[in-house]
Amino acid sequence: MKRELSVPGIAYGGDYNPEQWPEEVWAEDMRLMREAGVTMVSVGIFSWALLEPKEGAYDFSLLDRVLELLHTHGIAADLATPTAAPPAWFFRAHPEALPVDKDGRGLSYGSRQTFCPSSPAYREAALRMAGEIARRYAGHPAVAMWHVHNEYGCHNAECYCDESAAAFRRWLRRRYADDLTALNDAWGTRFWSQWYYDWDEIIPPRPTGAVPNPTHQLDWRRFCSDELLSLYEAEREVLLEAAPDIPATTNFMAMFNFDALDYWRWAPKLDIVSNDHYLQSADPESQIDLALSGDLVRSLAGGPWLLMEHSTGAVNWQPVNRAKGPGELRRNALAHVARGADGIAYFQWRAAKAGAEQWHSAMLPHAGTDSQIWRDVVRLGADLRALAEVRGSVGTAEVAIVWDWNARWAMELPSQPSGELRFHDLVRSWYEPLWRAGVAVDFVRPDADLSAYRLVLAPSLYLVDDEGAANLTGFAERGGTLAVGFHSGAVDENCHVRLGGYPGAFREALGVRTDELFPLLPGESVGLSDGGAGTLWSERVRLAGAESVTAYTSGPLRGVPAVTRNAHGTGVTWYLATLPDPDTLAALMDRIRAEAGVEPVRGTPEGVEAVLRRGPEADYLFLINHTDRPAHVAVASDATELLTGRPVPGAVSVAAGETAVVREPRRVAGWEDIS
Ligand SMILES: [Zn+2]
């Protein structure tokens, strides 16, 4: 059963850390939260040291006062278990709970998330603390949601200590049903004399003289994700026992630089999926990564979700941390809402003057209320109030992109044909032209139900099991269009190469057979017969039923097909055996989706993002103008722009850098016939 958030409309707020400030500041916090329209804040995320000054001795007086104050001011609490940062006394008592990094270096306390995920002492202390919080605040009227831990795996996804090694062995015994021969076969340990005769011989993939076994490394990544998931589930269990009706979440980090957790396995265990997303300063079009992340999180959630953390301005953890330009805060927040967020929250409410995140922006900046950020924060509060009716509506898509963490981990292991392939970058390359064209996209697992889609894209699916491969090719067989990127289908779930020619699992459905791979060097490109250039990859494709759409015009593969199209069953399959340059890829993607009958959400000028959420009575068209020119977009004759409340019959103007949200009443089926 999924529990729902009781906070009405689009929730608005951020991490509230009043413990960082003298208590006389709290009254001002409440006044300013009301002014900004804040409806929910996350509290207690890093409060462990203050809540339990010594082992077993609790002091909840601070949290009592904070929750009371929030309740008095009508602000809901997303109450955290503070387990991401155990206090110093804990590590002095349990030094064995400190993690060991890949190089065997024992880490010290003094920051956050520096504990071994497999430590029994940590687990016991964390569950005891979660239990205290749960029992004390289960009935508190301010508590609307449990915020379990914080950003699982952000800093300690992998621990290489002996305790973790033992936990890894237990996990492996479950995975291989206590059959050591099955593990040896799966890992291919006849190679390099790696055969194991005793479970105790197995250790984490610590640095060794040469490359560790690939399946060993892949199973390690799977274990590390599951180990943290078991901690989440244990805390959630304790919370649900005390408060069966309060929904629980933990904040994911589905964004460009984090790949530690298999969120497909996590998402079903959350009542409400929430995510943290930050822009990358070095990326001139970071709004595309934001959109990709939003679509991925909506897909994980299977509907609306919450943005738990985002920044109002600069962050503090990149080499250079860029502030946001005019209107960017608003465009970012509403782009998240467009892609399914039913709540917008920031790290954090009040900018810290001390501590490791003192240079991270906040809703209330160091400069105070006479600041652009504060004016933008207040404006956004009003915007979100105006969008209350959008809550619960969902976007629909005819295009699905296959996203799989196992495939990502496996492809990025060492000793690949190319060390230049990055899963996120490859997916983004294919996503980008769809984003520019305003085409709605979902993300799916390889074994997902694909019946709602016309077009399925697998830009990078190096690893796929038989079931996933059959699901994807079956989709094409039954009339769908499937496009597959190079080096996909190469290995099975155990990282064993699929024999008989590449791209293994998809060879037959694609009507091609490759006998040798020719990855390109960094910066190298090959000419393509459509005038474009191929980058990153090439391979000697032979046609086995497919037609050549584009061929290489230079290099050792001159004349060999680079892009192919095949009739498969009643559907169509495409194979992209290189990464075409962006313009060429965009033209190809246009052709593929046009043939598949996929239309953009709405025709808009270039640089104007169009996203649709569909409610029971109306469609909500989000128009986000990323350009420095005003844009005019055709809308329904009875449409209303929600942020201004004005009717926009037939067309809406969106000023440079601004955003419009247009409500278009839903047409009754057969309406045209009746009129
Ligand atoms: Zn450990």
PDB file of C-alpha atoms in Angstrom, residues 275-435:
ATOM      1  CA  ASN A 275      14.676  13.190  -5.666  1.00  0.00           C
ATOM      2  CA  ASP A 276      17.534  15.633  -5.302  1.00  0.00           C
ATOM      3  CA  HIS A 277      18.734  17.351  -8.445  1.00  0.00           C
ATOM      4  CA  TYR A 278      21.452  19.929  -8.955  1.00  0.00           C
ATOM      5  CA  LEU A 279      22.631  21.669 -12.090  1.00  0.00           C
ATOM      6  CA  GLN A 280      26.128  21.144 -13.382  1.00  0.00           C
ATOM      7  CA  SER A 281      27.899  24.506 -13.679  1.00  0.00           C
ATOM      8  CA  ALA A 282      30.106  23.288 -16.547  1.00  0.00           C
ATOM      9  CA  ASP A 283      27.075  22.191 -18.607  1.00  0.00           C
ATOM     10  CA  PRO A 284      25.764  25.124 -20.680  1.00  0.00           C
ATOM     11  CA  GLU A 285      22.448  23.287 -21.139  1.00  0.00           C
ATOM     12  CA  SER A 286      21.980  21.823 -17.701  1.00  0.00           C
ATOM     13  CA  GLN A 287      18.203  22.203 -18.123  1.00  0.00           C
ATOM     14  CA  ILE A 288      18.363  19.116 -20.354  1.00  0.00           C
ATOM     15  CA  ASP A 289      19.883  17.055 -17.552  1.00  0.00           C
ATOM     16  CA  LEU A 290      17.195  18.440 -15.250  1.00  0.00           C
ATOM     17  CA  ALA A 291      14.473  17.305 -17.677  1.00  0.00           C
ATOM     18  CA  LEU A 292      16.057  13.877 -18.103  1.00  0.00           C
ATOM     19  CA  SER A 293      16.253  13.473 -14.346  1.00  0.00           C
ATOM     20  CA  GLY A 294      12.616  14.560 -13.917  1.00  0.00           C
ATOM     21  CA  ASP A 295      11.433  12.087 -16.544  1.00  0.00           C
ATOM     22  CA  LEU A 296      13.493   9.310 -14.967  1.00  0.00           C
ATOM     23  CA  VAL A 297      12.166  10.000 -11.476  1.00  0.00           C
ATOM     24  CA  ARG A 298       8.548  10.214 -12.696  1.00  0.00           C
ATOM     25  CA  SER A 299       9.103   6.870 -14.405  1.00  0.00           C
ATOM     26  CA  LEU A 300      10.566   5.364 -11.225  1.00  0.00           C
ATOM     27  CA  ALA A 301       7.599   6.683  -9.249  1.00  0.00           C
ATOM     28  CA  GLY A 302       5.047   5.639 -11.846  1.00  0.00           C
ATOM     29  CA  GLY A 303       3.425   9.067 -11.411  1.00  0.00           C
ATOM     30  CA  PRO A 304       3.912  12.261  -9.411  1.00  0.00           C
ATOM     31  CA  TRP A 305       6.917  12.601  -7.114  1.00  0.00           C
ATOM     32  CA  LEU A 306       8.580  15.245  -4.941  1.00  0.00           C
ATOM     33  CA  LEU A 307      11.663  17.346  -5.624  1.00  0.00           C
ATOM     34  CA  MET A 308      13.328  17.117  -2.209  1.00  0.00           C
ATOM     35  CA  GLU A 309      16.460  19.126  -2.891  1.00  0.00           C
ATOM     36  CA  HIS A 310      17.478  21.635  -5.507  1.00  0.00           C
ATOM     37  CA  SER A 311      19.424  24.893  -5.248  1.00  0.00           C
ATOM     38  CA  THR A 312      18.152  28.439  -5.487  1.00  0.00           C
ATOM     39  CA  GLY A 313      21.593  29.498  -6.749  1.00  0.00           C
ATOM     40  CA  ALA A 314      25.102  28.103  -6.609  1.00  0.00           C
ATOM     41  CA  VAL A 315      26.101  24.843  -4.941  1.00  0.00           C
ATOM     42  CA  ASN A 316      29.458  24.389  -3.195  1.00  0.00           C
ATOM     43  CA  TRP A 317      30.725  21.027  -4.448  1.00  0.00           C
ATOM     44  CA  GLN A 318      31.756  21.639  -8.049  1.00  0.00           C
ATOM     45  CA  PRO A 319      35.116  23.089  -9.147  1.00  0.00           C
ATOM     46  CA  VAL A 320      33.421  26.422  -9.879  1.00  0.00           C
ATOM     47  CA  ASN A 321      29.885  26.995  -8.642  1.00  0.00           C
ATOM     48  CA  ARG A 322      27.714  29.097 -10.915  1.00  0.00           C
ATOM     49  CA  ALA A 323      24.836  31.217  -9.617  1.00  0.00           C
ATOM     50  CA  LYS A 324      21.549  31.142 -11.535  1.00  0.00           C
ATOM     51  CA  GLY A 325      20.720  33.660 -14.242  1.00  0.00           C
ATOM     52  CA  PRO A 326      17.568  35.803 -14.401  1.00  0.00           C
ATOM     53  CA  GLY A 327      14.442  33.647 -14.162  1.00  0.00           C
ATOM     54  CA  GLU A 328      16.434  30.418 -13.945  1.00  0.00           C
ATOM     55  CA  LEU A 329      15.245  29.490 -10.447  1.00  0.00           C
ATOM     56  CA  ARG A 330      11.657  29.702 -11.636  1.00  0.00           C
ATOM     57  CA  ARG A 331      12.291  27.871 -14.921  1.00  0.00           C
ATOM     58  CA  ASN A 332      14.071  25.068 -13.068  1.00  0.00           C
ATOM     59  CA  ALA A 333      11.383  24.637 -10.426  1.00  0.00           C
ATOM     60  CA  LEU A 334       8.493  24.716 -12.908  1.00  0.00           C
ATOM     61  CA  ALA A 335      10.338  22.318 -15.231  1.00  0.00           C
ATOM     62  CA  HIS A 336      10.392  19.839 -12.347  1.00  0.00           C
ATOM     63  CA  VAL A 337       6.666  20.403 -11.776  1.00  0.00           C
ATOM     64  CA  ALA A 338       6.085  19.953 -15.518  1.00  0.00           C
ATOM     65  CA  ARG A 339       7.756  16.556 -15.351  1.00  0.00           C
ATOM     66  CA  GLY A 340       5.636  15.374 -12.464  1.00  0.00           C
ATOM     67  CA  ALA A 341       6.925  16.964  -9.243  1.00  0.00           C
ATOM     68  CA  ASP A 342       4.046  17.598  -6.823  1.00  0.00           C
ATOM     69  CA  GLY A 343       6.388  19.370  -4.441  1.00  0.00           C
ATOM     70  CA  ILE A 344       9.398  21.675  -4.724  1.00  0.00           C
ATOM     71  CA  ALA A 345      11.961  21.854  -1.963  1.00  0.00           C
ATOM     72  CA  TYR A 346      15.445  23.230  -1.648  1.00  0.00           C
ATOM     73  CA  PHE A 347      18.587  22.611   0.269  1.00  0.00           C
ATOM     74  CA  GLN A 348      18.199  24.603   2.471  1.00  0.00           C
ATOM     75  CA  TRP A 349      15.918  27.175   4.080  1.00  0.00           C
ATOM     76  CA  ARG A 350      18.467  29.565   5.593  1.00  0.00           C
ATOM     77  CA  ALA A 351      22.032  29.784   4.216  1.00  0.00           C
ATOM     78  CA  ALA A 352      24.502  28.524   6.816  1.00  0.00           C
ATOM     79  CA  LYS A 353      27.234  30.799   8.098  1.00  0.00           C
ATOM     80  CA  ALA A 354      29.377  27.916   9.348  1.00  0.00           C
ATOM     81  CA  GLY A 355      29.987  24.345   8.350  1.00  0.00           C
ATOM     82  CA  ALA A 356      30.850  22.468   5.186  1.00  0.00           C
ATOM     83  CA  GLU A 357      27.917  23.869   3.189  1.00  0.00           C
ATOM     84  CA  GLN A 358      28.345  27.530   4.148  1.00  0.00           C
ATOM     85  CA  TRP A 359      28.781  28.452   0.451  1.00  0.00           C
ATOM     86  CA  HIS A 360      25.717  26.519  -0.718  1.00  0.00           C
ATOM     87  CA  SER A 361      22.843  28.800  -1.699  1.00  0.00           C
ATOM     88  CA  ALA A 362      19.542  28.696   0.213  1.00  0.00           C
ATOM     89  CA  MET A 363      16.004  30.070   0.068  1.00  0.00           C
ATOM     90  CA  LEU A 364      17.004  32.810   2.481  1.00  0.00           C
ATOM     91  CA  PRO A 365      20.505  33.813   1.362  1.00  0.00           C
ATOM     92  CA  HIS A 366      23.342  35.325   3.402  1.00  0.00           C
ATOM     93  CA  ALA A 367      22.290  38.702   1.995  1.00  0.00           C
ATOM     94  CA  GLY A 368      18.852  38.403   3.642  1.00  0.00           C
ATOM     95  CA  THR A 369      15.513  39.380   2.177  1.00  0.00           C
ATOM     96  CA  ASP A 370      16.843  42.301   0.112  1.00  0.00           C
ATOM     97  CA  SER A 371      18.109  39.895  -2.520  1.00  0.00           C
ATOM     98  CA  GLN A 372      17.147  38.509  -5.913  1.00  0.00           C
ATOM     99  CA  ILE A 373      16.984  34.960  -4.557  1.00  0.00           C
ATOM    100  CA  TRP A 374      14.506  35.921  -1.828  1.00  0.00           C
ATOM    101  CA  ARG A 375      12.300  37.808  -4.311  1.00  0.00           C
ATOM    102  CA  ASP A 376      12.402  34.757  -6.621  1.00  0.00           C
ATOM    103  CA  VAL A 377      11.603  32.417  -3.712  1.00  0.00           C
ATOM    104  CA  VAL A 378       8.538  34.481  -2.742  1.00  0.00           C
ATOM    105  CA  ARG A 379       7.395  34.636  -6.350  1.00  0.00           C
ATOM    106  CA  LEU A 380       7.778  30.878  -6.726  1.00  0.00           C
ATOM    107  CA  GLY A 381       5.630  30.332  -3.640  1.00  0.00           C
ATOM    108  CA  ALA A 382       2.837  32.283  -5.321  1.00  0.00           C
ATOM    109  CA  ASP A 383       3.371  30.366  -8.563  1.00  0.00           C
ATOM    110  CA  LEU A 384       3.055  27.013  -6.840  1.00  0.00           C
ATOM    111  CA  ARG A 385      -0.147  28.124  -5.067  1.00  0.00           C
ATOM    112  CA  ALA A 386      -1.563  29.016  -8.484  1.00  0.00           C
ATOM    113  CA  LEU A 387      -0.716  25.517  -9.718  1.00  0.00           C
ATOM    114  CA  ALA A 388      -2.471  23.621  -6.904  1.00  0.00           C
ATOM    115  CA  GLU A 389      -4.914  21.957  -9.281  1.00  0.00           C
ATOM    116  CA  VAL A 390      -2.028  20.425 -11.255  1.00  0.00           C
ATOM    117  CA  ARG A 391      -1.278  18.073  -8.363  1.00  0.00           C
ATOM    118  CA  GLY A 392      -1.837  14.419  -9.188  1.00  0.00           C
ATOM    119  CA  SER A 393      -1.990  14.918 -12.955  1.00  0.00           C
ATOM    120  CA  VAL A 394       0.442  12.839 -14.994  1.00  0.00           C
ATOM    121  CA  GLY A 395       2.342  13.171 -18.232  1.00  0.00           C
ATOM    122  CA  THR A 396       1.904  10.510 -20.874  1.00  0.00           C
ATOM    123  CA  ALA A 397       4.508   9.477 -23.421  1.00  0.00           C
ATOM    124  CA  GLU A 398       4.635   7.438 -26.611  1.00  0.00           C
ATOM    125  CA  VAL A 399       8.414   7.091 -26.428  1.00  0.00           C
ATOM    126  CA  ALA A 400      10.281   5.027 -23.848  1.00  0.00           C
ATOM    127  CA  ILE A 401      14.019   4.993 -23.254  1.00  0.00           C
ATOM    128  CA  VAL A 402      15.447   1.870 -21.661  1.00  0.00           C
ATOM    129  CA  TRP A 403      17.424   2.671 -18.510  1.00  0.00           C
ATOM    130  CA  ASP A 404      19.192  -0.028 -16.551  1.00  0.00           C
ATOM    131  CA  TRP A 405      21.749   0.334 -13.750  1.00  0.00           C
ATOM    132  CA  ASN A 406      23.141  -3.168 -14.305  1.00  0.00           C
ATOM    133  CA  ALA A 407      23.897  -2.267 -17.918  1.00  0.00           C
ATOM    134  CA  ARG A 408      25.451   1.012 -16.779  1.00  0.00           C
ATOM    135  CA  TRP A 409      27.686  -0.623 -14.170  1.00  0.00           C
ATOM    136  CA  ALA A 410      28.748  -3.420 -16.516  1.00  0.00           C
ATOM    137  CA  MET A 411      29.605  -1.187 -19.482  1.00  0.00           C
ATOM    138  CA  GLU A 412      31.707   1.142 -17.353  1.00  0.00           C
ATOM    139  CA  LEU A 413      33.852  -1.669 -15.929  1.00  0.00           C
ATOM    140  CA  PRO A 414      37.528  -1.650 -16.914  1.00  0.00           C
ATOM    141  CA  SER A 415      38.925  -3.654 -19.859  1.00  0.00           C
ATOM    142  CA  GLN A 416      36.115  -2.852 -22.272  1.00  0.00           C
ATOM    143  CA  PRO A 417      36.601  -2.387 -26.032  1.00  0.00           C
ATOM    144  CA  SER A 418      36.475   1.340 -25.261  1.00  0.00           C
ATOM    145  CA  GLY A 419      36.982   3.134 -21.983  1.00  0.00           C
ATOM    146  CA  GLU A 420      35.251   6.184 -23.468  1.00  0.00           C
ATOM    147  CA  LEU A 421      31.656   4.973 -23.151  1.00  0.00           C
ATOM    148  CA  ARG A 422      29.534   6.569 -20.432  1.00  0.00           C
ATOM    149  CA  PHE A 423      25.996   5.316 -20.014  1.00  0.00           C
ATOM    150  CA  HIS A 424      24.542   8.617 -18.857  1.00  0.00           C
ATOM    151  CA  ASP A 425      26.190  10.534 -21.709  1.00  0.00           C
ATOM    152  CA  LEU A 426      24.972   8.069 -24.337  1.00  0.00           C
ATOM    153  CA  VAL A 427      21.398   8.189 -23.038  1.00  0.00           C
ATOM    154  CA  ARG A 428      21.568  11.962 -22.855  1.00  0.00           C
ATOM    155  CA  SER A 429      22.775  12.111 -26.495  1.00  0.00           C
ATOM    156  CA  TRP A 430      19.625  10.334 -27.633  1.00  0.00           C
ATOM    157  CA  TYR A 431      17.371  12.159 -25.159  1.00  0.00           C
ATOM    158  CA  GLU A 432      18.591  15.594 -26.207  1.00  0.00           C
ATOM    159  CA  PRO A 433      17.016  15.753 -29.714  1.00  0.00           C
ATOM    160  CA  LEU A 434      13.722  14.529 -28.258  1.00  0.00           C
ATOM    161  CA  TRP A 435      13.887  17.243 -25.581  1.00  0.00           C
TER     162      TRP A 435
END
